[in-house]
Amino acid sequence: MTSTQTRRARESVDVPSLFAVRDAVQGQPEIAQFQFRARNEWVSGTHNRSTIQGFFGPGQEDTTRTEPFRYDADHPAVLIGTNHGPTAVEFLLHAIAACLTSGLGNIAAARGVTLHRVSSTVEGDINLLGILGLSDSVRNGYRQIRVNFEIEGDASPEELAALVEQSRRRSAVYDVLVNGTDVVIDVNVPSAA
Amino acid sequence: MTSTQTRRARESVDVPSLFAVRDAVQGQPEIAQFQFRARNEWVSGTHNRSTIQGFFGPGQEDTTRTEPFRYDADHPAVLIGTNHGPTAVEFLLHAIAACLTSGLGNIAAARGVTLHRVSSTVEGDINLLGILGLSDSVRNGYRQIRVNFEIEGDASPEELAALVEQSRRRSAVYDVLVNGTDVVIDVNVPSAA
């Protein structure tokens, strides 16, 4: 292990800032209320594109993202699409891996653990009888999602595994995927001009 | 409205294929079992990157995606990140908008409704007291997600709104976000060579 590798994890997370944010929120709990957003435009068929940029928090509109992030979604041909992007359900798999891994990066830094490598694979099983409307007893969504982490770092196997466990305990995406949340859908049909 | 616009929605979804897929699955329900996947690699700090390409179904490994899709995730500075990508929770907002919109594209085609425009905005509220570990009574994930659609097409307001409702009824992402699912997390710590 080179000294460059040693420095990598510690430099990449600003530990004093991590505790500063926590202290700031503790002293002023009302700034903990965040709102995230996305905007999606239909392109054609099953192909559509989301734009993500602004969010609200802490206590004000964020202006640090100078460019929007854009993501296409589509279906493969077997689901009557054109492969311009992954399916929406695959973005759920990205989200759970990303949330656990981002949290793990912060927790490792806070605990002084230098990470060398963190990889994860995510699998999700869906029976399409649900979304095709061919069965009332099969759900539309994933029956199960499995996340498998491989971690290498300067700590015992137990300490490295504990990073994943702590990240799971504080993961927003894990919470939503396991416990569900309230989703409200509204439709506006602009009157023809 | 030009004839190009009129053709757009109908040409972009292959309606005979849509029913052919449904009929094929109905005749051979075991091919309805799909598995989607993602792979994620930690980059540094809260920055990580997912790769999405292969999936299993119907009845075989898909080979139609010749290039992998790659997505960075990160935190903003206020959450101790470097803005190399959106946060994981924002990908959940992309996923719900994309799933409802892809489904809507297929349903409109099946019903012979020509769409001119479909846009949606998604907002999600999270109180960070949960993920910062500052409150036992505040959840980690979204308290609520709101999706607002605007739709223009050659159908009555009621028919256009009904497209969203039918898409919601068959949405895999809506089901997971509202009802939750089983998420299993494993950790492998390769022994030091």
mmCIF file of N, CA and C in Angstrom, chain A residues 29-144:
data_model
loop_
_atom_site.group_PDB
_atom_site.id
_atom_site.type_symbol
_atom_site.label_atom_id
_atom_site.label_comp_id
_atom_site.label_asym_id
_atom_site.label_seq_id
_atom_site.Cartn_x
_atom_site.Cartn_y
_atom_site.Cartn_z
ATOM 1 N N PRO A 29 -32.643 22.531 14.085
ATOM 2 C CA PRO A 29 -33.224 21.345 13.444
ATOM 3 C C PRO A 29 -34.106 21.654 12.241
ATOM 4 N N GLU A 30 -34.638 22.889 12.158
ATOM 5 C CA GLU A 30 -35.535 23.201 11.037
ATOM 6 C C GLU A 30 -34.789 23.198 9.688
ATOM 7 N N ILE A 31 -33.459 23.360 9.690
ATOM 8 C CA ILE A 31 -32.734 23.341 8.413
ATOM 9 C C ILE A 31 -32.536 21.916 7.889
ATOM 10 N N ALA A 32 -32.972 20.923 8.662
ATOM 11 C CA ALA A 32 -32.833 19.523 8.222
ATOM 12 C C ALA A 32 -33.868 19.134 7.171
ATOM 13 N N GLN A 33 -34.842 20.009 6.916
ATOM 14 C CA GLN A 33 -35.901 19.681 5.956
ATOM 15 C C GLN A 33 -35.431 19.957 4.529
ATOM 16 N N PHE A 34 -35.149 18.900 3.779
ATOM 17 C CA PHE A 34 -34.678 19.017 2.393
ATOM 18 C C PHE A 34 -35.803 18.629 1.426
ATOM 19 N N GLN A 35 -35.743 19.214 0.226
ATOM 20 C CA GLN A 35 -36.625 18.755 -0.858
ATOM 21 C C GLN A 35 -35.780 18.508 -2.099
ATOM 22 N N PHE A 36 -35.819 17.267 -2.595
ATOM 23 C CA PHE A 36 -35.135 16.917 -3.844
ATOM 24 C C PHE A 36 -36.163 16.862 -4.972
ATOM 25 N N ARG A 37 -35.673 17.015 -6.208
ATOM 26 C CA ARG A 37 -36.579 17.146 -7.358
ATOM 27 C C ARG A 37 -36.005 16.524 -8.626
ATOM 28 N N ALA A 38 -36.896 16.127 -9.493
ATOM 29 C CA ALA A 38 -36.508 15.724 -10.846
ATOM 30 C C ALA A 38 -37.593 16.201 -11.799
ATOM 31 N N ARG A 39 -37.227 16.388 -13.043
ATOM 32 C CA ARG A 39 -38.200 16.735 -14.076
ATOM 33 C C ARG A 39 -38.025 15.740 -15.214
ATOM 34 N N ASN A 40 -39.113 15.217 -15.723
ATOM 35 C CA ASN A 40 -39.033 14.202 -16.773
ATOM 36 C C ASN A 40 -39.844 14.639 -17.990
ATOM 37 N N GLU A 41 -39.272 14.388 -19.176
ATOM 38 C CA GLU A 41 -39.974 14.699 -20.428
ATOM 39 C C GLU A 41 -40.054 13.425 -21.255
ATOM 40 N N TRP A 42 -41.246 13.119 -21.729
ATOM 41 C CA TRP A 42 -41.437 12.010 -22.658
ATOM 42 C C TRP A 42 -40.756 12.332 -23.974
ATOM 43 N N VAL A 43 -40.053 11.360 -24.555
ATOM 44 C CA VAL A 43 -39.428 11.552 -25.869
ATOM 45 C C VAL A 43 -40.294 10.872 -26.921
ATOM 46 N N SER A 44 -40.441 9.554 -26.832
ATOM 47 C CA SER A 44 -41.377 8.816 -27.698
ATOM 48 C C SER A 44 -41.470 7.392 -27.172
ATOM 49 N N GLY A 45 -42.627 6.784 -27.356
ATOM 50 C CA GLY A 45 -42.800 5.407 -26.887
ATOM 51 C C GLY A 45 -42.473 5.281 -25.410
ATOM 52 N N THR A 46 -41.577 4.361 -25.072
ATOM 53 C CA THR A 46 -41.188 4.171 -23.673
ATOM 54 C C THR A 46 -39.945 4.978 -23.306
ATOM 55 N N HIS A 47 -39.447 5.787 -24.230
ATOM 56 C CA HIS A 47 -38.223 6.567 -24.035
ATOM 57 C C HIS A 47 -38.552 7.931 -23.428
ATOM 58 N N ASN A 48 -37.880 8.264 -22.335
ATOM 59 C CA ASN A 48 -38.077 9.555 -21.687
ATOM 60 C C ASN A 48 -36.782 9.971 -21.008
ATOM 61 N N ARG A 49 -36.731 11.217 -20.567
ATOM 62 C CA ARG A 49 -35.465 11.786 -20.073
ATOM 63 C C ARG A 49 -35.731 12.653 -18.854
ATOM 64 N N SER A 50 -34.977 12.418 -17.792
ATOM 65 C CA SER A 50 -35.097 13.229 -16.577
ATOM 66 C C SER A 50 -33.942 14.217 -16.460
ATOM 67 N N THR A 51 -34.245 15.340 -15.858
ATOM 68 C CA THR A 51 -33.251 16.357 -15.546
ATOM 69 C C THR A 51 -33.268 16.578 -14.038
ATOM 70 N N ILE A 52 -32.093 16.565 -13.450
ATOM 71 C CA ILE A 52 -31.943 16.755 -12.003
ATOM 72 C C ILE A 52 -30.936 17.869 -11.786
ATOM 73 N N GLN A 53 -31.318 18.887 -11.031
ATOM 74 C CA GLN A 53 -30.349 19.943 -10.735
ATOM 75 C C GLN A 53 -30.601 20.545 -9.355
ATOM 76 N N GLY A 54 -31.618 21.343 -9.212
ATOM 77 C CA GLY A 54 -31.815 22.054 -7.948
ATOM 78 C C GLY A 54 -32.411 21.210 -6.843
ATOM 79 N N PHE A 55 -32.136 21.609 -5.627
ATOM 80 C CA PHE A 55 -32.835 21.042 -4.466
ATOM 81 C C PHE A 55 -32.868 22.099 -3.386
ATOM 82 N N PHE A 56 -33.766 21.900 -2.417
ATOM 83 C CA PHE A 56 -33.867 22.847 -1.316
ATOM 84 C C PHE A 56 -33.236 22.247 -0.068
ATOM 85 N N GLY A 57 -32.306 22.976 0.514
ATOM 86 C CA GLY A 57 -31.686 22.576 1.764
ATOM 87 C C GLY A 57 -30.214 22.931 1.758
ATOM 88 N N PRO A 58 -29.633 23.204 2.909
ATOM 89 C CA PRO A 58 -30.250 23.442 4.213
ATOM 90 C C PRO A 58 -30.747 24.879 4.341
ATOM 91 N N GLY A 59 -32.046 25.034 4.448
ATOM 92 C CA GLY A 59 -32.650 26.356 4.677
ATOM 93 C C GLY A 59 -32.670 27.275 3.478
ATOM 94 N N GLN A 60 -32.202 26.802 2.335
ATOM 95 C CA GLN A 60 -32.177 27.642 1.143
ATOM 96 C C GLN A 60 -32.049 26.773 -0.099
ATOM 97 N N GLU A 61 -32.273 27.392 -1.265
ATOM 98 C CA GLU A 61 -32.156 26.700 -2.537
ATOM 99 C C GLU A 61 -30.668 26.483 -2.854
ATOM 100 N N ASP A 62 -30.319 25.253 -3.200
ATOM 101 C CA ASP A 62 -28.920 24.949 -3.555
ATOM 102 C C ASP A 62 -28.566 25.568 -4.899
ATOM 103 N N THR A 63 -27.362 26.136 -4.979
ATOM 104 C CA THR A 63 -26.894 26.710 -6.245
ATOM 105 C C THR A 63 -25.526 26.173 -6.618
ATOM 106 N N THR A 64 -25.111 25.073 -6.012
ATOM 107 C CA THR A 64 -23.738 24.598 -6.236
ATOM 108 C C THR A 64 -23.601 23.738 -7.488
ATOM 109 N N ARG A 65 -24.710 23.286 -8.039
ATOM 110 C CA ARG A 65 -24.646 22.474 -9.264
ATOM 111 C C ARG A 65 -24.828 23.388 -10.453
ATOM 112 N N THR A 66 -23.764 23.611 -11.161
ATOM 113 C CA THR A 66 -23.813 24.594 -12.238
ATOM 114 C C THR A 66 -24.415 24.014 -13.516
ATOM 115 N N GLU A 67 -24.422 22.702 -13.650
ATOM 116 C CA GLU A 67 -25.003 22.058 -14.833
ATOM 117 C C GLU A 67 -26.018 21.010 -14.390
ATOM 118 N N PRO A 68 -27.106 20.862 -15.156
ATOM 119 C CA PRO A 68 -28.058 19.797 -14.811
ATOM 120 C C PRO A 68 -27.496 18.411 -15.155
ATOM 121 N N PHE A 69 -27.948 17.417 -14.412
ATOM 122 C CA PHE A 69 -27.677 16.019 -14.749
ATOM 123 C C PHE A 69 -28.869 15.506 -15.558
ATOM 124 N N ARG A 70 -28.601 14.757 -16.633
ATOM 125 C CA ARG A 70 -29.683 14.237 -17.489
ATOM 126 C C ARG A 70 -29.557 12.728 -17.638
ATOM 127 N N TYR A 71 -30.691 12.048 -17.532
ATOM 128 C CA TYR A 71 -30.707 10.578 -17.613
ATOM 129 C C TYR A 71 -31.848 10.108 -18.481
ATOM 130 N N ASP A 72 -31.525 9.306 -19.487
ATOM 131 C CA ASP A 72 -32.542 8.679 -20.327
ATOM 132 C C ASP A 72 -33.012 7.379 -19.676
ATOM 133 N N ALA A 73 -34.262 7.067 -19.855
ATOM 134 C CA ALA A 73 -34.802 5.765 -19.481
ATOM 135 C C ALA A 73 -35.600 5.242 -20.668
ATOM 136 N N ASP A 74 -35.632 3.942 -20.796
ATOM 137 C CA ASP A 74 -36.338 3.332 -21.925
ATOM 138 C C ASP A 74 -36.603 1.876 -21.555
ATOM 139 N N HIS A 75 -37.235 1.153 -22.424
ATOM 140 C CA HIS A 75 -37.368 -0.291 -22.271
ATOM 141 C C HIS A 75 -36.526 -0.960 -23.352
ATOM 142 N N PRO A 76 -36.120 -2.214 -23.116
ATOM 143 C CA PRO A 76 -35.544 -2.994 -24.223
ATOM 144 C C PRO A 76 -36.670 -3.402 -25.180
ATOM 145 N N ALA A 77 -36.278 -3.909 -26.343
ATOM 146 C CA ALA A 77 -37.261 -4.259 -27.377
ATOM 147 C C ALA A 77 -38.278 -5.262 -26.857
ATOM 148 N N VAL A 78 -37.841 -6.198 -26.021
ATOM 149 C CA VAL A 78 -38.767 -7.219 -25.524
ATOM 150 C C VAL A 78 -39.855 -6.606 -24.644
ATOM 151 N N LEU A 79 -39.587 -5.402 -24.129
ATOM 152 C CA LEU A 79 -40.620 -4.674 -23.401
ATOM 153 C C LEU A 79 -41.069 -3.449 -24.213
ATOM 154 N N ILE A 80 -40.958 -3.574 -25.536
ATOM 155 C CA ILE A 80 -41.527 -2.626 -26.497
ATOM 156 C C ILE A 80 -40.827 -1.278 -26.441
ATOM 157 N N GLY A 81 -39.525 -1.320 -26.212
ATOM 158 C CA GLY A 81 -38.763 -0.081 -26.175
ATOM 159 C C GLY A 81 -37.640 -0.090 -27.180
ATOM 160 N N THR A 82 -36.731 0.892 -27.030
ATOM 161 C CA THR A 82 -35.684 1.091 -28.026
ATOM 162 C C THR A 82 -34.292 1.189 -27.406
ATOM 163 N N ASN A 83 -34.145 0.759 -26.129
ATOM 164 C CA ASN A 83 -32.815 0.670 -25.506
ATOM 165 C C ASN A 83 -32.055 2.001 -25.450
ATOM 166 N N HIS A 84 -32.782 3.125 -25.392
ATOM 167 C CA HIS A 84 -32.066 4.405 -25.260
ATOM 168 C C HIS A 84 -31.569 4.645 -23.843
ATOM 169 N N GLY A 85 -31.959 3.796 -22.931
ATOM 170 C CA GLY A 85 -31.509 3.898 -21.539
ATOM 171 C C GLY A 85 -31.963 2.652 -20.811
ATOM 172 N N PRO A 86 -31.539 2.484 -19.572
ATOM 173 C CA PRO A 86 -32.031 1.354 -18.774
ATOM 174 C C PRO A 86 -33.513 1.539 -18.464
ATOM 175 N N THR A 87 -34.118 0.489 -17.979
ATOM 176 C CA THR A 87 -35.493 0.598 -17.486
ATOM 177 C C THR A 87 -35.491 1.330 -16.148
ATOM 178 N N ALA A 88 -36.644 1.861 -15.814
ATOM 179 C CA ALA A 88 -36.772 2.592 -14.550
ATOM 180 C C ALA A 88 -36.410 1.711 -13.355
ATOM 181 N N VAL A 89 -36.782 0.450 -13.388
ATOM 182 C CA VAL A 89 -36.506 -0.424 -12.237
ATOM 183 C C VAL A 89 -35.012 -0.637 -12.017
ATOM 184 N N GLU A 90 -34.219 -0.532 -13.089
ATOM 185 C CA GLU A 90 -32.771 -0.674 -12.921
ATOM 186 C C GLU A 90 -32.183 0.542 -12.196
ATOM 187 N N PHE A 91 -32.813 1.703 -12.352
ATOM 188 C CA PHE A 91 -32.338 2.868 -11.605
ATOM 189 C C PHE A 91 -32.565 2.697 -10.099
ATOM 190 N N LEU A 92 -33.558 1.890 -9.721
ATOM 191 C CA LEU A 92 -33.715 1.589 -8.282
ATOM 192 C C LEU A 92 -32.494 0.819 -7.770
ATOM 193 N N LEU A 93 -31.948 -0.062 -8.591
ATOM 194 C CA LEU A 93 -30.781 -0.853 -8.174
ATOM 195 C C LEU A 93 -29.545 0.037 -8.053
ATOM 196 N N HIS A 94 -29.391 0.946 -9.021
ATOM 197 C CA HIS A 94 -28.315 1.948 -8.906
ATOM 198 C C HIS A 94 -28.488 2.756 -7.626
ATOM 199 N N ALA A 95 -29.721 3.163 -7.328
ATOM 200 C CA ALA A 95 -29.966 4.033 -6.171
ATOM 201 C C ALA A 95 -29.591 3.343 -4.855
ATOM 202 N N ILE A 96 -29.943 2.081 -4.691
ATOM 203 C CA ILE A 96 -29.631 1.426 -3.413
ATOM 204 C C ILE A 96 -28.120 1.208 -3.282
ATOM 205 N N ALA A 97 -27.454 0.818 -4.379
ATOM 206 C CA ALA A 97 -25.997 0.644 -4.304
ATOM 207 C C ALA A 97 -25.312 1.972 -4.017
ATOM 208 N N ALA A 98 -25.768 3.027 -4.688
ATOM 209 C CA ALA A 98 -25.135 4.334 -4.527
ATOM 210 C C ALA A 98 -25.348 4.880 -3.119
ATOM 211 N N CYS A 99 -26.547 4.723 -2.583
ATOM 212 C CA CYS A 99 -26.843 5.264 -1.252
ATOM 213 C C CYS A 99 -25.994 4.565 -0.197
ATOM 214 N N LEU A 100 -25.946 3.239 -0.266
ATOM 215 C CA LEU A 100 -25.153 2.501 0.722
ATOM 216 C C LEU A 100 -23.670 2.818 0.583
ATOM 217 N N THR A 101 -23.198 3.001 -0.651
ATOM 218 C CA THR A 101 -21.774 3.246 -0.874
ATOM 219 C C THR A 101 -21.382 4.664 -0.473
ATOM 220 N N SER A 102 -22.236 5.646 -0.770
ATOM 221 C CA SER A 102 -21.944 7.022 -0.331
ATOM 222 C C SER A 102 -21.898 7.092 1.190
ATOM 223 N N GLY A 103 -22.858 6.477 1.827
ATOM 224 C CA GLY A 103 -22.880 6.483 3.291
ATOM 225 C C GLY A 103 -21.653 5.804 3.870
ATOM 226 N N LEU A 104 -21.290 4.686 3.259
ATOM 227 C CA LEU A 104 -20.121 3.934 3.702
ATOM 228 C C LEU A 104 -18.843 4.781 3.610
ATOM 229 N N GLY A 105 -18.738 5.575 2.541
ATOM 230 C CA GLY A 105 -17.570 6.450 2.395
ATOM 231 C C GLY A 105 -17.465 7.442 3.542
ATOM 232 N N ASN A 106 -18.617 8.028 3.917
ATOM 233 C CA ASN A 106 -18.617 8.981 5.032
ATOM 234 C C ASN A 106 -18.332 8.295 6.372
ATOM 235 N N ILE A 107 -18.919 7.131 6.570
ATOM 236 C CA ILE A 107 -18.765 6.444 7.853
ATOM 237 C C ILE A 107 -17.323 5.954 8.023
ATOM 238 N N ALA A 108 -16.731 5.451 6.935
ATOM 239 C CA ALA A 108 -15.334 5.014 7.007
ATOM 240 C C ALA A 108 -14.429 6.180 7.400
ATOM 241 N N ALA A 109 -14.671 7.339 6.800
ATOM 242 C CA ALA A 109 -13.855 8.510 7.119
ATOM 243 C C ALA A 109 -14.033 8.897 8.584
ATOM 244 N N ALA A 110 -15.278 8.910 9.043
ATOM 245 C CA ALA A 110 -15.550 9.298 10.432
ATOM 246 C C ALA A 110 -14.892 8.330 11.414
ATOM 247 N N ARG A 111 -14.761 7.067 11.023
ATOM 248 C CA ARG A 111 -14.152 6.063 11.900
ATOM 249 C C ARG A 111 -12.654 5.897 11.662
ATOM 250 N N GLY A 112 -12.103 6.687 10.732
ATOM 251 C CA GLY A 112 -10.675 6.606 10.469
ATOM 252 C C GLY A 112 -10.247 5.329 9.748
ATOM 253 N N VAL A 113 -11.175 4.731 9.019
ATOM 254 C CA VAL A 113 -10.867 3.515 8.258
ATOM 255 C C VAL A 113 -10.519 3.901 6.819
ATOM 256 N N THR A 114 -9.327 3.498 6.376
ATOM 257 C CA THR A 114 -8.936 3.749 4.995
ATOM 258 C C THR A 114 -9.474 2.629 4.113
ATOM 259 N N LEU A 115 -10.260 3.003 3.118
ATOM 260 C CA LEU A 115 -10.808 2.034 2.162
ATOM 261 C C LEU A 115 -9.894 1.920 0.954
ATOM 262 N N HIS A 116 -9.726 0.695 0.462
ATOM 263 C CA HIS A 116 -8.979 0.503 -0.783
ATOM 264 C C HIS A 116 -9.894 0.218 -1.956
ATOM 265 N N ARG A 117 -10.971 -0.484 -1.691
ATOM 266 C CA ARG A 117 -11.894 -0.832 -2.774
ATOM 267 C C ARG A 117 -13.243 -1.163 -2.163
ATOM 268 N N VAL A 118 -14.297 -0.651 -2.790
ATOM 269 C CA VAL A 118 -15.666 -1.035 -2.426
ATOM 270 C C VAL A 118 -16.421 -1.282 -3.729
ATOM 271 N N SER A 119 -16.891 -2.484 -3.924
ATOM 272 C CA SER A 119 -17.703 -2.828 -5.096
ATOM 273 C C SER A 119 -18.980 -3.475 -4.607
ATOM 274 N N SER A 120 -20.018 -3.306 -5.369
ATOM 275 C CA SER A 120 -21.252 -4.023 -5.037
ATOM 276 C C SER A 120 -21.960 -4.435 -6.310
ATOM 277 N N THR A 121 -22.628 -5.561 -6.230
ATOM 278 C CA THR A 121 -23.510 -5.998 -7.309
ATOM 279 C C THR A 121 -24.915 -6.071 -6.727
ATOM 280 N N VAL A 122 -25.880 -5.678 -7.536
ATOM 281 C CA VAL A 122 -27.269 -5.664 -7.094
ATOM 282 C C VAL A 122 -28.096 -6.454 -8.100
ATOM 283 N N GLU A 123 -28.937 -7.311 -7.586
ATOM 284 C CA GLU A 123 -29.856 -8.087 -8.425
ATOM 285 C C GLU A 123 -31.266 -7.858 -7.918
ATOM 286 N N GLY A 124 -32.212 -7.755 -8.837
ATOM 287 C CA GLY A 124 -33.615 -7.625 -8.452
ATOM 288 C C GLY A 124 -34.475 -8.538 -9.300
ATOM 289 N N ASP A 125 -35.343 -9.306 -8.649
ATOM 290 C CA ASP A 125 -36.209 -10.270 -9.343
ATOM 291 C C ASP A 125 -37.613 -9.703 -9.502
ATOM 292 N N ILE A 126 -38.092 -9.703 -10.732
ATOM 293 C CA ILE A 126 -39.456 -9.258 -11.033
ATOM 294 C C ILE A 126 -40.126 -10.302 -11.904
ATOM 295 N N ASN A 127 -41.329 -10.647 -11.549
ATOM 296 C CA ASN A 127 -42.151 -11.514 -12.392
ATOM 297 C C ASN A 127 -43.101 -10.619 -13.183
ATOM 298 N N LEU A 128 -42.953 -10.640 -14.511
ATOM 299 C CA LEU A 128 -43.696 -9.688 -15.343
ATOM 300 C C LEU A 128 -45.187 -10.008 -15.469
ATOM 301 N N LEU A 129 -45.619 -11.123 -14.910
ATOM 302 C CA LEU A 129 -47.059 -11.396 -14.913
ATOM 303 C C LEU A 129 -47.823 -10.262 -14.240
ATOM 304 N N GLY A 130 -47.156 -9.576 -13.280
ATOM 305 C CA GLY A 130 -47.793 -8.454 -12.603
ATOM 306 C C GLY A 130 -48.005 -7.273 -13.538
ATOM 307 N N ILE A 131 -46.912 -6.738 -14.089
ATOM 308 C CA ILE A 131 -47.063 -5.510 -14.887
ATOM 309 C C ILE A 131 -47.770 -5.763 -16.215
ATOM 310 N N LEU A 132 -47.768 -7.010 -16.686
ATOM 311 C CA LEU A 132 -48.503 -7.316 -17.916
ATOM 312 C C LEU A 132 -49.995 -7.550 -17.644
ATOM 313 N N GLY A 133 -50.369 -7.497 -16.365
ATOM 314 C CA GLY A 133 -51.787 -7.652 -16.039
ATOM 315 C C GLY A 133 -52.284 -9.079 -16.204
ATOM 316 N N LEU A 134 -51.379 -10.047 -16.106
ATOM 317 C CA LEU A 134 -51.757 -11.451 -16.344
ATOM 318 C C LEU A 134 -51.977 -12.237 -15.061
ATOM 319 N N SER A 135 -51.747 -11.600 -13.918
ATOM 320 C CA SER A 135 -51.976 -12.294 -12.655
ATOM 321 C C SER A 135 -52.347 -11.287 -11.584
ATOM 322 N N ASP A 136 -53.370 -11.604 -10.806
ATOM 323 C CA ASP A 136 -53.738 -10.735 -9.696
ATOM 324 C C ASP A 136 -52.909 -11.028 -8.457
ATOM 325 N N SER A 137 -52.212 -12.167 -8.444
ATOM 326 C CA SER A 137 -51.475 -12.561 -7.243
ATOM 327 C C SER A 137 -49.990 -12.234 -7.331
ATOM 328 N N VAL A 138 -49.520 -11.766 -8.482
ATOM 329 C CA VAL A 138 -48.110 -11.399 -8.641
ATOM 330 C C VAL A 138 -47.992 -9.887 -8.573
ATOM 331 N N ARG A 139 -47.111 -9.391 -7.734
ATOM 332 C CA ARG A 139 -46.962 -7.952 -7.593
ATOM 333 C C ARG A 139 -46.288 -7.351 -8.825
ATOM 334 N N ASN A 140 -46.431 -6.025 -9.005
ATOM 335 C CA ASN A 140 -45.791 -5.352 -10.135
ATOM 336 C C ASN A 140 -44.291 -5.198 -9.937
ATOM 337 N N GLY A 141 -43.882 -4.977 -8.709
ATOM 338 C CA GLY A 141 -42.493 -4.598 -8.448
ATOM 339 C C GLY A 141 -41.597 -5.766 -8.118
ATOM 340 N N TYR A 142 -40.373 -5.433 -7.670
ATOM 341 C CA TYR A 142 -39.401 -6.458 -7.297
ATOM 342 C C TYR A 142 -39.923 -7.321 -6.150
ATOM 343 N N ARG A 143 -39.768 -8.619 -6.287
ATOM 344 C CA ARG A 143 -40.035 -9.545 -5.193
ATOM 345 C C ARG A 143 -38.915 -9.445 -4.158
ATOM 346 N N GLN A 144 -37.678 -9.322 -4.644
ATOM 347 C CA GLN A 144 -36.523 -9.196 -3.756
ATOM 348 C C GLN A 144 -35.399 -8.462 -4.486
#
